[in-house]
Amino acid sequence: MKLELGKIYIKDVQFADRTYVENGTLYVCKEEIEKIVLEDERLTKATVELARPGEPVRISPVKDVIEPRVKVEGPGGIFPGVINKVQQVGEGRTHALVGSTVITCGKIVGFQEGVIDMSGPTAKYTPFSETYNVCVVIEPADGLETHDYEAAGRMAGLKVATYIGEAGRNVTPDEIVTYETKPLLEQIAQYPDLPKIGYVHMLQSQGLLHDTYYYGVDAKKFIPTIMYPTEIMDGAIVSGNCVAPCDKVTTYHHLNNPVIEDLYKRHGKDLNFVGVILTNENVFLADKERHSDMVAKLAKYLGLDGLLITEEGYGNPDTDLMMNCKKVTQAGVKVVIITDEFPGRDGKSYSLADAVPEADTMVSCGQGNLIVHFPPMDKLIGTMDYVESQIGGYAGCMNADGSFDAELQIIIASTIANGFNKLAARTY
């Protein structure tokens, strides 16, 4: 399967009377975006604001981040099973407005929603301080149940990103990058002397607002499967969870998964990137056992020499991570784990909730319990009403001037989640 990704580099974002791209600037129609959002009667208000790198702006609480993309050639459409009809994607050509995002924020859904600072000392912890962000602040109808609010917010972000992505349909890309994964036997025959490497992508799927969607289906409802990496670039996986902000895999991260990017860069040089094993993170022990058995079986069936494994979240999912590592290793496949750490504010707790002897090669993406100071900002997009109850915050952490102190994990997609880290891909 071959996908051409046309990258259109965005260097500024401005309001205009229509949405289009010209000379590297994304122009967006505020009224059109608000109209799209308010088509959902579960939402009663939508406000669109812009946030650019270096501005004294804080965005909170953030629900999801999405890169605008549009399918211009090949089967299916962006976000299949959610925005477009269910059809396999991952081949043809897709255009991406690189450097721009759609960020959904507003009244809190759950306590695990985060903060983005566009400047100051905490901006370095999030990649979205360096992007040109179209922020959609939403407000739910009175009495709306939290799961309905999450669904409405999720759909609002995806619809707006799809609408903005259309602006890149007829734009000549600044760069075209081609990604290709052949059917298994062809793939192996192409580079028979290189180690066959796969990637286990663990999706948050524990319910209670901890959900991810695969072709529109809640990840709790499927068993481990094999994917072409390019399917993910076309939006086959979207975020729908309120997991801890620091290691939340936003929809943006699925579209731009750096493990996949790095493996493709080395494909045909010093490794043969065979594909992705997709699995979920379960609640019940029997499901954890069942699914980790299947992951190991698929790794062995594919004849892999090595696997990279990432997880989303921490605590309970650490058991899924370790079961996958143990069983894949016992199946004769080398494993590198990419994970974060939560050793407590004093650093004396176990960094992971579970461990196995087979987990002997790991890459740490950082720890989330470090307390950092968030200085006051000139502008707030969203609300700060919930900071003390958000994960990473605590009673009394807010100051009268708008500054606050909180654990690093309150930052959306901090370097912890960002460390779908490139170091691990260098292990083989």
XYZ file of N, CA, C and O in Angstrom, residues 200 285-300 307 309 319-335 337 356-359:
164
model
N 3.969 -2.323 17.909
C 2.727 -2.579 18.626
C 2.199 -1.250 19.148
O 2.819 -0.605 20.007
N -8.539 -8.724 33.810
C -7.339 -9.543 33.668
C -7.453 -10.544 32.521
O -6.513 -10.727 31.753
N -8.610 -11.196 32.400
C -8.781 -12.187 31.339
C -8.606 -11.553 29.961
O -8.027 -12.167 29.046
N -9.092 -10.316 29.787
C -8.927 -9.627 28.502
C -7.471 -9.266 28.255
O -6.978 -9.347 27.121
N -6.783 -8.863 29.307
C -5.359 -8.559 29.165
C -4.589 -9.802 28.723
O -3.724 -9.736 27.836
N -4.891 -10.928 29.334
C -4.225 -12.185 28.978
C -4.542 -12.570 27.535
O -3.661 -12.931 26.750
N -5.808 -12.494 27.179
C -6.258 -12.893 25.844
C -5.601 -12.048 24.759
O -5.088 -12.559 23.757
N -5.619 -10.746 24.958
C -5.114 -9.857 23.913
C -3.591 -9.892 23.821
O -3.038 -9.797 22.718
N -2.898 -10.029 24.934
C -1.437 -10.129 24.870
C -1.019 -11.455 24.226
O 0.007 -11.516 23.534
N -1.807 -12.530 24.448
C -1.550 -13.785 23.730
C -1.631 -13.555 22.223
O -0.796 -14.051 21.451
N -2.650 -12.803 21.804
C -2.854 -12.563 20.373
C -1.742 -11.695 19.799
O -1.306 -11.908 18.653
N -1.281 -10.709 20.557
C -0.183 -9.861 20.085
C 1.064 -10.700 19.850
O 1.727 -10.595 18.805
N 1.387 -11.571 20.807
C 2.563 -12.428 20.655
C 2.403 -13.379 19.472
O 3.357 -13.628 18.719
N 1.197 -13.913 19.298
C 0.938 -14.821 18.179
C 1.140 -14.104 16.845
O 1.755 -14.653 15.920
N 0.634 -12.880 16.732
C 0.785 -12.127 15.487
C 2.250 -11.796 15.220
O 2.715 -11.860 14.069
N 2.994 -11.436 16.272
C 4.415 -11.114 16.102
C 5.184 -12.316 15.576
O 6.032 -12.194 14.676
N 4.881 -13.491 16.124
C 5.554 -14.706 15.673
C 5.097 -15.098 14.276
O 5.899 -15.503 13.425
N 10.326 -5.722 17.818
C 9.109 -4.927 17.961
C 9.371 -3.726 18.845
O 10.073 -3.825 19.866
N 7.122 -1.147 21.233
C 5.806 -1.103 21.865
C 5.639 0.232 22.571
O 6.511 0.656 23.335
N 0.221 -2.956 32.981
C 0.115 -4.412 32.976
C -0.031 -4.944 31.561
O 0.609 -5.939 31.188
N -0.865 -4.294 30.735
C -0.967 -4.691 29.320
C 0.397 -4.577 28.650
O 0.798 -5.451 27.876
N 1.098 -3.484 28.936
C 2.415 -3.249 28.347
C 3.377 -4.386 28.689
O 4.071 -4.930 27.817
N 3.416 -4.749 29.960
C 4.355 -5.773 30.393
C 3.958 -7.166 29.900
O 4.816 -7.991 29.567
N 2.667 -7.436 29.849
C 2.228 -8.720 29.302
C 2.621 -8.838 27.833
O 3.088 -9.897 27.379
N 2.420 -7.765 27.076
C 2.824 -7.780 25.669
C 4.322 -8.017 25.537
O 4.772 -8.828 24.729
N 5.094 -7.301 26.337
C 6.550 -7.430 26.295
C 6.981 -8.855 26.628
O 7.780 -9.472 25.904
N 6.445 -9.395 27.716
C 6.845 -10.729 28.166
C 6.523 -11.799 27.129
O 7.379 -12.624 26.771
N 5.307 -11.781 26.627
C 4.876 -12.853 25.719
C 5.527 -12.740 24.346
O 5.856 -13.750 23.719
N 5.725 -11.515 23.870
C 6.406 -11.336 22.586
C 7.853 -11.798 22.694
O 8.381 -12.478 21.805
N 8.502 -11.455 23.799
C 9.890 -11.886 24.019
C 9.981 -13.407 24.080
O 10.871 -14.024 23.480
N 9.051 -14.017 24.806
C 9.046 -15.468 24.911
C 8.754 -16.146 23.574
O 9.106 -17.307 23.372
N 8.123 -15.401 22.658
C 7.871 -15.921 21.312
C 9.101 -15.798 20.419
O 9.057 -16.174 19.243
N 10.194 -15.253 20.970
C 11.442 -15.168 20.233
C 11.673 -13.872 19.496
O 12.559 -13.784 18.640
N 10.903 -12.841 19.837
C 11.023 -11.544 19.172
C 11.585 -10.526 20.160
O 11.084 -10.397 21.279
N 12.604 -9.790 19.753
C 13.193 -8.769 20.611
C 12.230 -7.594 20.771
O 11.522 -7.236 19.834
N 12.239 -6.979 21.953
C 11.280 -5.911 22.260
C 12.000 -4.689 22.814
O 12.900 -4.802 23.653
N 10.580 -1.183 24.653
C 9.408 -0.493 25.194
C 9.667 1.010 25.223
O 10.753 1.455 25.592
N 8.330 -6.743 34.369
C 8.678 -8.142 34.145
C 10.163 -8.207 33.771
O 10.721 -7.228 33.260
N 10.832 -9.332 34.034
C 12.265 -9.442 33.693
C 12.539 -9.239 32.213
O 13.623 -8.775 31.832
N 11.555 -9.584 31.366
C 11.753 -9.446 29.921
C 11.840 -7.992 29.473
O 12.317 -7.713 28.361
N 11.397 -7.072 30.311
C 11.444 -5.643 29.952
C 12.838 -5.099 30.247
O 13.041 -4.291 31.154
